[in-house]
Amino acid sequence: MFNTASPALRFISAQKRDQDLSDRVGKFMLAAYILMFFLFLVLPLGSLTIKSLQNAEGNFIGLDNFYTYLREPALFQSFFNSLFIAVTSTIITVVLAFGFAFALTHTRMPFKAFFRLSALIPLLSPSILAAIALVYWFGNQGVLKELLFGYTIYGPIGIVMASVYWTFPHALMILSTSLSLSDARLYEAADVLHTSKLRAFLTITVPGARYGIVSTTFVIFTQVFTDFGVPKVIGGNYNVLATDIYKEVVGMQNFQMGAVISLVLLLPALLAFFVDHYSRKRQVALLSSRSVVFEPKKKPFLDLSMLIFCGSITVIIFLMIGMAQFGALVKFWPYNLSLTLKHYNFEVAGLGWESFYNSVRLAFYSAVFGTAIIFVGAYIVEKLRTQERLRNVLQLFALIPMAVPGLVLGLAYIFYFNSSTNPLGVIYATMAILVINTVVHFYTVSHLTAVTALKQMDKEFEAVSLSLKVPIFNMFWRVTLPVCLPTIFDILIYLFVNAMTTVSGVIFLYTYDTTLASVSAIHLDEQGDVAGAAAMAMLIVYVSVFVRILHAVVTKHLLWKSQAWRNRS
């Protein structure tokens, strides 16, 4: 009897050993990820907070630095300037993006694919490119400066215009998703009741997208409120919190006040994050009840109106990117408009092609290593069957970076990694710290993307693999990765493009040997070489466009292979 049962007992024993091994490895990796977030997120932010409570000699002085900040009218005014810019830009962006998204999802206007693709162009360029283009259009030597009726582009007008340009595609993506899930049954009921089109819009379309609107509002507000590149290039004497931090740290070496302003910058961003997170949770609950996807009917007047509206915005986008490219090619604006490539020689020492190569290296390292780290971390959160509390802690840590402005994270890294008592200080002033900072800064969106993809896979895959004595690691390599390859490439391209275009997160961390293209563009503009700055910004666009096209081709092939694999399964 014992011999007959022994194969079954051995099978159960082997299965239990495999499960125990998977659990031990999972717990180890879970602990490693939590430690990683402590080292590269929690402790740096803690160092920033401590620095704000110290004087120049490093002695604890409590809240004295905050009192000093509140007593400085010029510094405190920057908070209201930032608030005004963020609120104004957010209102304009959300209204324009909502109209554009409505045209794409609720009308039968032609050329939708073209308009959708064109609207995403600003994603491929650093925010400073919009500011540089506006200088050519409306600056002191601008083509259309008379249209400002005597006002200057160097100040709140320019900051708002540039901010609307570079945040528009972010708002469009969220609102398009929200509006595309409208319930057709509500519109059919409105037609039966002879409800006017305006009333149907106000009572069905807008309320149905309310969570998307709320989410978009806080995302755009946070982006504009914490942006550094645009106000640095086109802000003139109009101070905002982001530029104040830069002046205090770089200009006056007042690290304590820089830490104080960073915390002031962080608080509204945190508030916006939590409100946005709450609205996203409500939005998911709402979408679960949707059943009939809305298909727009042909309405000639509305379709034509939306065509004109979307066409106008698209023309503005092309005029902005086109002017930046033109400015990078003319010999001497505006006196000699003959074309030349001399501005791509970058005559200013330390701000030339080496900076561009550094950006490509940063983007490549961040994309490759960041994608691997983020996807495995998402797999641990979603698929690990033990340690639920620790997995919730890891999930919380993974969401925090979205609420931390890049400028704040960069300054926190200075205080933390530049400390003589920190053994991790060996990575300070190297490419490694730029990569780590970039991955942490853009961690949250990539993590949520990976978790969403993993949720689509049945949780019983892992249980079945263990019952068949297939190690969980083989399951990961042979099943999970192939199925999720399109999502992995989406994360890869997201990290690559954002690493190429980022300014705020790295402005405090680069050295002479690790200067980046986006930073070089700012410094070229500071030194009066606007054409060189435009050329450097356009190099970023070229690489981003090339990688996007390559990504589209590869993703299309992977989707075909993934679908074939699913059909065979």
XYZ file of C-alpha atoms in Angstrom:
569
model
C 0.000 0.000 0.000
C 2.833 2.388 0.888
C 4.628 1.761 -2.393
C 1.427 2.367 -4.365
C 0.839 5.710 -2.695
C 4.451 6.873 -2.785
C 4.343 8.357 -6.330
C 1.350 10.505 -5.358
C 3.054 11.481 -2.126
C 6.238 12.347 -4.004
C 4.238 14.451 -6.462
C 2.517 16.350 -3.647
C 5.827 16.787 -1.857
C 7.521 18.093 -5.005
C 4.632 20.457 -5.641
C 4.877 21.772 -2.094
C 8.642 22.251 -2.468
C 8.119 24.231 -5.677
C 5.459 26.347 -3.982
C 7.709 26.946 -0.962
C 10.626 27.889 -3.212
C 8.431 30.299 -5.188
C 7.146 31.830 -1.945
C 10.665 32.277 -0.565
C 11.919 33.878 -3.760
C 8.794 36.068 -3.902
C 9.254 37.222 -0.293
C 12.922 37.983 -0.937
C 12.128 40.034 -4.048
C 9.288 41.787 -2.243
C 11.655 42.803 0.548
C 14.263 43.885 -2.026
C 11.772 46.161 -3.789
C 10.589 47.743 -0.544
C 14.234 48.347 0.390
C 14.826 49.876 -3.043
C 12.020 52.382 -2.517
C 13.347 53.229 0.936
C 16.824 53.902 -0.460
C 15.846 55.820 -3.577
C 12.584 57.542 -2.628
C 11.671 57.614 1.069
C 15.105 58.390 2.524
C 15.930 61.110 -0.055
C 12.623 62.849 0.680
C 13.409 62.477 4.373
C 16.787 64.144 3.800
C 15.041 67.012 2.019
C 12.659 67.483 4.949
C 15.518 67.435 7.471
C 17.487 69.993 5.418
C 14.507 72.372 5.545
C 14.681 72.266 9.367
C 18.401 73.110 9.582
C 20.482 76.252 9.247
C 23.529 76.687 7.002
C 25.744 75.020 9.637
C 23.502 71.955 9.796
C 22.010 72.733 13.205
C 18.341 72.021 13.900
C 16.288 75.246 13.952
C 12.751 73.893 13.608
C 10.398 75.887 11.408
C 12.501 79.065 11.301
C 13.229 78.618 7.589
C 9.515 78.421 6.878
C 8.893 81.608 8.873
C 11.642 83.301 6.883
C 10.017 82.152 3.667
C 6.628 83.534 4.711
C 8.229 86.876 5.620
C 9.805 87.242 2.162
C 7.140 88.864 -0.059
C 9.075 88.132 -3.268
C 9.431 84.436 -2.464
C 5.874 84.061 -1.205
C 4.537 85.856 -4.302
C 6.018 83.082 -6.429
C 3.535 80.653 -4.901
C 0.587 82.712 -6.120
C 2.280 83.164 -9.498
C 2.650 79.397 -9.830
C -0.955 78.930 -8.743
C -2.213 81.468 -11.270
C -0.217 79.930 -14.124
C -1.314 76.393 -13.221
C -5.015 77.236 -12.871
C -5.125 79.317 -16.069
C -3.214 76.764 -18.128
C -5.303 73.909 -16.766
C -8.623 75.553 -17.639
C -7.514 76.351 -21.193
C -5.942 72.932 -21.751
C -8.890 70.943 -20.410
C -11.398 72.926 -22.490
C -9.384 72.562 -25.713
C -8.553 68.903 -25.102
C -12.162 68.096 -24.240
C -13.333 69.625 -27.508
C -10.672 67.727 -29.439
C -11.490 64.456 -27.685
C -15.209 65.008 -28.285
C -14.510 65.470 -31.989
C -12.517 62.234 -32.109
C -15.080 60.140 -30.234
C -18.510 61.708 -30.839
C -18.422 62.942 -34.436
C -17.969 61.532 -37.908
C -15.482 64.167 -39.033
C -12.859 62.951 -41.542
C -9.121 62.467 -40.946
C -9.511 61.375 -37.307
C -6.376 59.218 -37.371
C -4.325 62.123 -38.722
C -5.626 64.534 -36.086
C -5.083 62.037 -33.278
C -1.483 61.416 -34.364
C -0.748 65.108 -34.890
C -2.087 66.040 -31.447
C 0.455 63.733 -29.799
C 3.483 65.456 -31.401
C 4.216 67.637 -28.311
C 4.814 64.434 -26.329
C 7.973 63.847 -28.368
C 9.601 67.165 -27.506
C 10.853 68.746 -24.276
C 8.622 71.415 -22.788
C 11.265 74.055 -23.537
C 10.764 73.587 -27.289
C 7.381 75.308 -27.045
C 8.964 78.208 -25.179
C 11.707 78.542 -27.810
C 9.169 78.465 -30.653
C 7.106 81.183 -28.958
C 10.202 83.378 -28.721
C 10.560 83.150 -32.514
C 6.866 83.870 -33.026
C 6.210 86.576 -30.401
C 9.591 87.557 -28.921
C 11.306 90.924 -29.304
C 12.263 89.936 -32.864
C 9.218 87.733 -33.374
C 7.191 87.414 -36.554
C 3.831 88.059 -34.879
C 4.791 90.153 -31.850
C 2.284 92.851 -32.886
C -0.532 90.419 -32.103
C 0.267 90.808 -28.393
C -0.759 94.516 -28.584
C 2.267 95.745 -26.702
C 2.397 92.972 -24.110
C 5.492 90.820 -23.807
C 5.745 87.087 -24.339
C 8.372 86.922 -21.560
C 6.135 86.366 -18.565
C 2.788 84.818 -17.695
C 1.450 85.029 -21.275
C 4.338 83.008 -22.666
C 4.351 80.525 -19.797
C 0.631 79.826 -20.195
C 0.842 79.452 -23.976
C 3.820 77.084 -23.807
C 2.287 75.112 -20.938
C -0.957 74.599 -22.851
C 1.008 73.365 -25.862
C 3.088 70.712 -24.100
C 0.361 69.463 -21.731
C -2.379 69.275 -24.389
C -1.651 65.660 -25.496
C -1.597 64.440 -21.885
C -5.085 65.843 -21.362
C -6.284 64.538 -24.719
C -5.280 60.937 -23.973
C -7.185 60.839 -20.674
C -10.286 62.579 -22.016
C -10.383 60.498 -25.205
C -10.421 57.334 -23.134
C -13.176 58.694 -20.906
C -15.385 59.904 -23.764
C -14.872 56.777 -25.868
C -16.743 54.721 -23.247
C -20.003 56.650 -23.382
C -23.138 54.506 -23.154
C -25.109 54.587 -26.415
C -28.342 53.680 -24.622
C -28.471 57.084 -22.922
C -28.274 58.895 -26.247
C -30.941 56.651 -27.733
C -33.238 57.477 -24.816
C -32.525 61.195 -25.348
C -33.476 60.889 -29.017
C -36.725 59.112 -28.133
C -37.575 61.901 -25.670
C -36.698 64.560 -28.311
C -34.029 66.043 -26.058
C -32.060 68.878 -27.660
C -28.453 68.184 -28.634
C -27.153 70.824 -26.229
C -29.118 69.396 -23.324
C -27.971 65.864 -24.179
C -24.404 67.127 -24.210
C -24.755 68.836 -20.819
C -26.719 66.027 -19.144
C -25.131 62.916 -20.707
C -21.720 63.620 -22.285
C -20.242 65.909 -19.659
C -21.496 63.989 -16.578
C -20.424 60.702 -18.153
C -16.872 62.008 -18.487
C -16.770 63.829 -15.148
C -14.182 61.558 -13.570
C -11.990 61.836 -16.638
C -12.331 65.615 -16.463
C -11.423 65.676 -12.771
C -8.461 63.392 -13.351
C -7.264 65.473 -16.301
C -7.612 68.681 -14.322
C -5.366 67.532 -11.518
C -2.830 65.870 -13.804
C -2.404 69.039 -15.886
C -2.415 71.265 -12.803
C 0.402 69.240 -11.256
C 2.449 69.205 -14.455
C 2.233 72.957 -14.953
C 2.595 73.856 -11.274
C 5.852 71.898 -10.975
C 7.351 72.559 -14.433
C 10.757 74.200 -14.596
C 11.736 74.302 -18.273
C 9.057 76.638 -19.642
C 9.277 79.405 -16.991
C 13.072 79.208 -17.109
C 13.200 79.891 -20.847
C 10.293 82.287 -21.364
C 9.345 83.455 -17.854
C 11.495 86.577 -17.840
C 11.224 88.289 -14.452
C 8.015 86.462 -13.582
C 9.096 84.167 -10.777
C 7.436 80.844 -9.987
C 8.269 78.242 -7.340
C 10.264 76.021 -9.711
C 12.581 78.830 -10.807
C 12.890 80.068 -7.208
C 14.226 76.667 -6.166
C 16.790 76.815 -8.975
C 17.877 80.334 -8.028
C 18.189 79.517 -4.336
C 20.182 76.329 -4.902
C 22.300 77.133 -7.967
C 22.448 80.913 -7.785
C 22.799 81.563 -4.041
C 23.765 78.115 -2.710
C 20.992 78.493 -0.131
C 20.142 74.814 0.136
C 17.942 75.234 3.198
C 15.610 77.701 1.505
C 15.646 75.544 -1.613
C 14.426 72.643 0.535
C 11.679 74.807 2.048
C 10.397 75.929 -1.361
C 10.573 72.324 -2.584
C 8.243 71.239 0.207
C 5.910 74.119 -0.636
C 5.962 72.905 -4.246
C 5.317 69.337 -3.098
C 2.193 70.004 -1.022
C -0.198 71.064 -3.828
C 1.157 68.241 -5.979
C 0.397 65.746 -3.206
C -3.108 67.140 -2.767
C -3.753 66.930 -6.504
C -2.418 63.372 -6.567
C -4.740 62.110 -3.825
C -7.794 63.787 -5.361
C -6.848 62.371 -8.761
C -6.300 58.908 -7.274
C -9.724 59.045 -5.617
C -11.400 60.085 -8.862
C -9.670 57.272 -10.757
C -11.042 54.697 -8.311
C -14.539 56.099 -8.755
C -14.092 56.082 -12.517
C -13.225 52.385 -12.581
C -16.376 51.573 -10.586
C -18.467 53.578 -13.031
C -17.041 51.930 -16.132
C -17.884 48.460 -14.914
C -21.559 49.136 -15.669
C -21.004 50.274 -19.286
C -22.312 47.862 -21.865
C -23.042 49.572 -25.214
C -20.291 51.572 -26.906
C -21.451 54.827 -28.478
C -21.223 55.062 -32.272
C -21.615 58.644 -33.563
C -24.055 59.451 -36.335
C -23.295 61.693 -39.252
C -24.181 65.335 -38.483
C -22.824 67.612 -41.240
C -22.791 70.889 -39.310
C -21.225 69.399 -36.167
C -18.721 67.358 -38.175
C -17.642 70.427 -40.152
C -17.365 72.555 -37.011
C -15.200 69.970 -35.278
C -13.090 69.565 -38.420
C -12.347 73.297 -38.386
C -11.651 73.224 -34.632
C -9.289 70.239 -34.770
C -7.686 71.554 -37.943
C -6.930 74.873 -36.227
C -5.264 73.188 -33.250
C -3.301 70.886 -35.546
C -2.077 73.875 -37.574
C -0.909 75.557 -34.352
C 0.996 72.410 -33.347
C 2.718 72.226 -36.723
C 3.473 75.956 -36.669
C 5.137 75.567 -33.273
C 7.281 72.580 -34.192
C 7.932 74.061 -37.645
C 9.124 77.393 -36.259
C 11.487 75.639 -33.846
C 12.932 73.683 -36.769
C 13.156 76.803 -38.945
C 14.869 78.756 -36.177
C 17.463 75.992 -35.884
C 18.278 76.266 -39.600
C 18.418 80.021 -40.345
C 21.795 81.759 -40.229
C 20.929 84.807 -38.150
C 17.359 85.483 -37.064
C 15.672 87.685 -38.302
C 18.254 89.446 -40.481
C 19.632 86.562 -42.531
C 17.057 83.846 -43.157
C 19.168 81.722 -45.469
C 19.447 78.117 -44.317
C 22.464 76.552 -42.657
C 23.414 73.638 -40.413
C 26.002 75.592 -38.430
C 23.780 75.766 -35.337
C 24.101 72.000 -35.030
C 27.834 72.448 -34.399
C 27.025 73.766 -30.892
C 29.992 76.070 -30.430
C 29.485 76.510 -26.664
C 31.896 74.198 -24.815
C 30.280 71.345 -22.912
C 26.858 71.896 -24.488
C 27.303 70.104 -27.791
C 26.875 66.679 -29.290
C 28.263 64.969 -26.199
C 25.181 66.182 -24.322
C 22.972 64.636 -26.969
C 24.817 61.319 -26.756
C 24.465 61.428 -22.967
C 20.704 61.848 -23.342
C 20.506 58.861 -25.678
C 22.533 56.796 -23.198
C 20.314 57.926 -20.322
C 17.165 57.115 -22.282
C 18.483 53.683 -23.305
C 19.607 52.702 -19.797
C 16.419 54.033 -18.201
C 14.233 52.212 -20.712
C 16.015 48.849 -20.512
C 16.729 48.628 -16.792
C 13.635 50.580 -15.764
C 11.284 48.384 -17.774
C 12.749 45.208 -16.285
C 12.565 46.533 -12.718
C 9.068 47.976 -13.082
C 7.545 44.934 -14.778
C 8.969 42.494 -12.235
C 7.766 44.767 -9.428
C 4.274 44.848 -10.920
C 4.369 41.048 -11.249
C 5.214 40.732 -7.542
C 2.342 43.042 -6.567
C -0.217 41.369 -8.807
C 0.762 37.679 -8.858
C 2.418 36.939 -5.512
C -0.042 34.990 -3.357
C 1.521 35.663 0.049
C 2.409 38.689 2.185
C -0.609 40.760 1.203
C 0.251 43.576 3.616
C 3.763 43.939 2.257
C 2.427 43.860 -1.291
C 0.069 46.698 -0.370
C 3.047 48.631 1.014
C 4.930 48.080 -2.238
C 1.876 49.203 -4.211
C 1.728 52.396 -2.137
C 5.427 53.087 -2.721
C 4.932 52.521 -6.443
C 2.236 55.222 -6.529
C 4.159 57.877 -4.585
C 6.523 59.017 -7.404
C 3.565 60.406 -9.360
C 3.017 62.920 -6.564
C 6.669 64.005 -6.313
C 7.757 66.725 -8.763
C 10.982 65.987 -10.619
C 12.606 69.156 -9.290
C 11.880 68.091 -5.696
C 13.179 64.566 -6.275
C 16.368 65.880 -7.887
C 17.099 68.230 -4.985
C 16.357 65.437 -2.490
C 18.948 63.280 -4.275
C 21.569 65.986 -3.773
C 21.035 66.090 -0.020
C 20.875 62.307 0.298
C 23.564 60.994 -2.038
C 26.024 63.841 -1.509
C 26.252 63.076 2.203
C 29.660 61.840 3.355
C 27.970 59.278 5.624
C 26.015 57.634 2.809
C 27.808 54.611 1.291
C 25.651 55.018 -1.826
C 27.362 58.352 -2.431
C 29.673 56.642 -4.940
C 26.954 56.995 -7.583
C 26.707 60.760 -7.084
C 27.763 62.787 -10.155
C 27.573 59.708 -12.396
C 25.233 58.528 -15.117
C 23.892 55.941 -12.650
C 22.211 58.551 -10.447
C 20.556 60.127 -13.488
C 19.193 56.731 -14.529
C 17.907 55.938 -11.032
C 16.313 59.362 -10.693
C 14.609 59.046 -14.089
C 13.252 55.558 -13.409
C 11.915 56.571 -9.983
C 10.430 59.782 -11.360
C 8.430 57.980 -14.076
C 7.820 54.768 -12.118
C 4.115 55.135 -11.340
C 2.617 55.360 -14.830
C 4.744 52.442 -16.030
C 3.814 50.395 -12.958
C 0.091 50.970 -13.446
C 0.431 50.037 -17.119
C 2.148 46.766 -16.224
C -0.378 45.939 -13.483
C -3.244 46.542 -15.910
C -1.720 44.097 -18.395
C -1.089 41.474 -15.719
C -4.669 41.755 -14.436
C -5.876 40.584 -17.835
C -4.153 37.224 -17.307
C -6.006 34.580 -15.322
C -4.536 34.217 -11.835
C -4.874 30.445 -12.141
C -1.979 30.313 -14.633
C 0.525 30.181 -11.762
C -1.483 27.536 -9.862
C -1.694 25.356 -12.971
C 2.039 25.676 -13.600
C 2.788 24.490 -10.069
C 0.366 21.574 -10.373
C 2.233 20.515 -13.515
C 5.559 20.814 -11.674
C 6.562 23.741 -13.904
C 8.591 26.269 -11.848
C 6.967 29.656 -11.557
C 10.046 31.212 -13.164
C 9.546 29.134 -16.312
C 5.913 30.205 -16.332
C 7.051 33.820 -16.170
C 9.484 33.433 -19.080
C 7.380 31.196 -21.308
C 3.882 32.601 -20.802
C 3.726 35.923 -18.957
C 6.452 37.705 -20.890
C 5.274 36.662 -24.387
C 1.685 37.668 -23.640
C 2.724 41.004 -22.113
C 5.393 41.912 -24.674
C 3.296 44.692 -26.289
C 2.796 46.289 -22.871
C 6.479 45.869 -22.052
C 7.382 47.726 -25.233
C 4.873 50.453 -24.345
C 6.660 50.912 -21.013
C 10.021 50.835 -22.782
C 9.078 53.610 -25.175
C 7.424 55.652 -22.414
C 10.592 55.625 -20.321
C 12.824 56.287 -23.331
C 10.919 59.335 -24.573
C 10.462 60.812 -21.099
C 14.152 60.339 -20.324
C 15.014 62.173 -23.545
C 12.699 65.101 -22.805
C 12.951 65.464 -19.010
C 14.360 68.670 -17.554
C 13.114 69.119 -13.988
C 14.263 65.766 -12.667
C 17.884 66.107 -13.780
C 18.607 69.838 -13.627
C 20.396 69.487 -10.255
C 22.140 66.148 -10.856
C 24.165 66.457 -14.050
C 27.889 67.203 -14.186
C 30.153 68.473 -16.952
C 30.598 64.884 -18.147
C 26.895 63.985 -17.926
C 25.221 67.104 -19.320
C 22.008 66.190 -21.135
C 20.437 67.569 -24.300
C 17.403 69.060 -22.544
C 19.643 70.805 -20.007
C 22.019 71.982 -22.739
C 19.099 73.562 -24.594
C 18.288 75.631 -21.502
C 21.894 76.742 -21.030
C 22.293 77.560 -24.729
C 19.223 79.770 -24.473
C 20.636 81.400 -21.308
C 23.787 82.325 -23.222
C 21.836 83.886 -26.061
C 22.200 81.048 -28.557
C 18.475 80.553 -29.164
C 19.104 78.885 -32.526
C 21.468 76.402 -30.870
C 18.862 75.721 -28.194
C 16.255 75.098 -30.901
C 18.652 72.763 -32.723
C 19.313 70.768 -29.546
C 15.586 70.515 -28.794
C 14.920 69.332 -32.347
C 17.544 66.590 -31.976
C 15.459 65.253 -29.107
C 12.398 65.335 -31.369
C 14.227 63.458 -34.150
C 15.241 60.621 -31.855
C 11.826 60.449 -30.192
C 10.037 60.284 -33.547
C 12.397 57.581 -34.821
C 11.921 55.469 -31.702
C 8.150 55.961 -31.817
C 7.998 54.758 -35.419
C 10.191 51.776 -34.570
C 7.961 51.043 -31.584
C 4.825 51.159 -33.734
C 6.280 48.643 -36.194
C 7.521 46.274 -33.488
C 4.314 46.530 -31.461
C 2.161 45.720 -34.475
C 4.223 42.584 -35.084
C 4.089 41.600 -31.398
C 0.336 42.069 -31.219
C -0.053 39.745 -34.178
C 2.161 37.116 -32.550
C 0.418 37.518 -29.183
C -2.989 37.029 -30.779
C -1.705 33.949 -32.590
C -0.406 32.561 -29.277
C -3.761 33.198 -27.579
C -5.596 31.450 -30.405
C -3.356 28.384 -30.115
C -3.866 28.325 -26.354
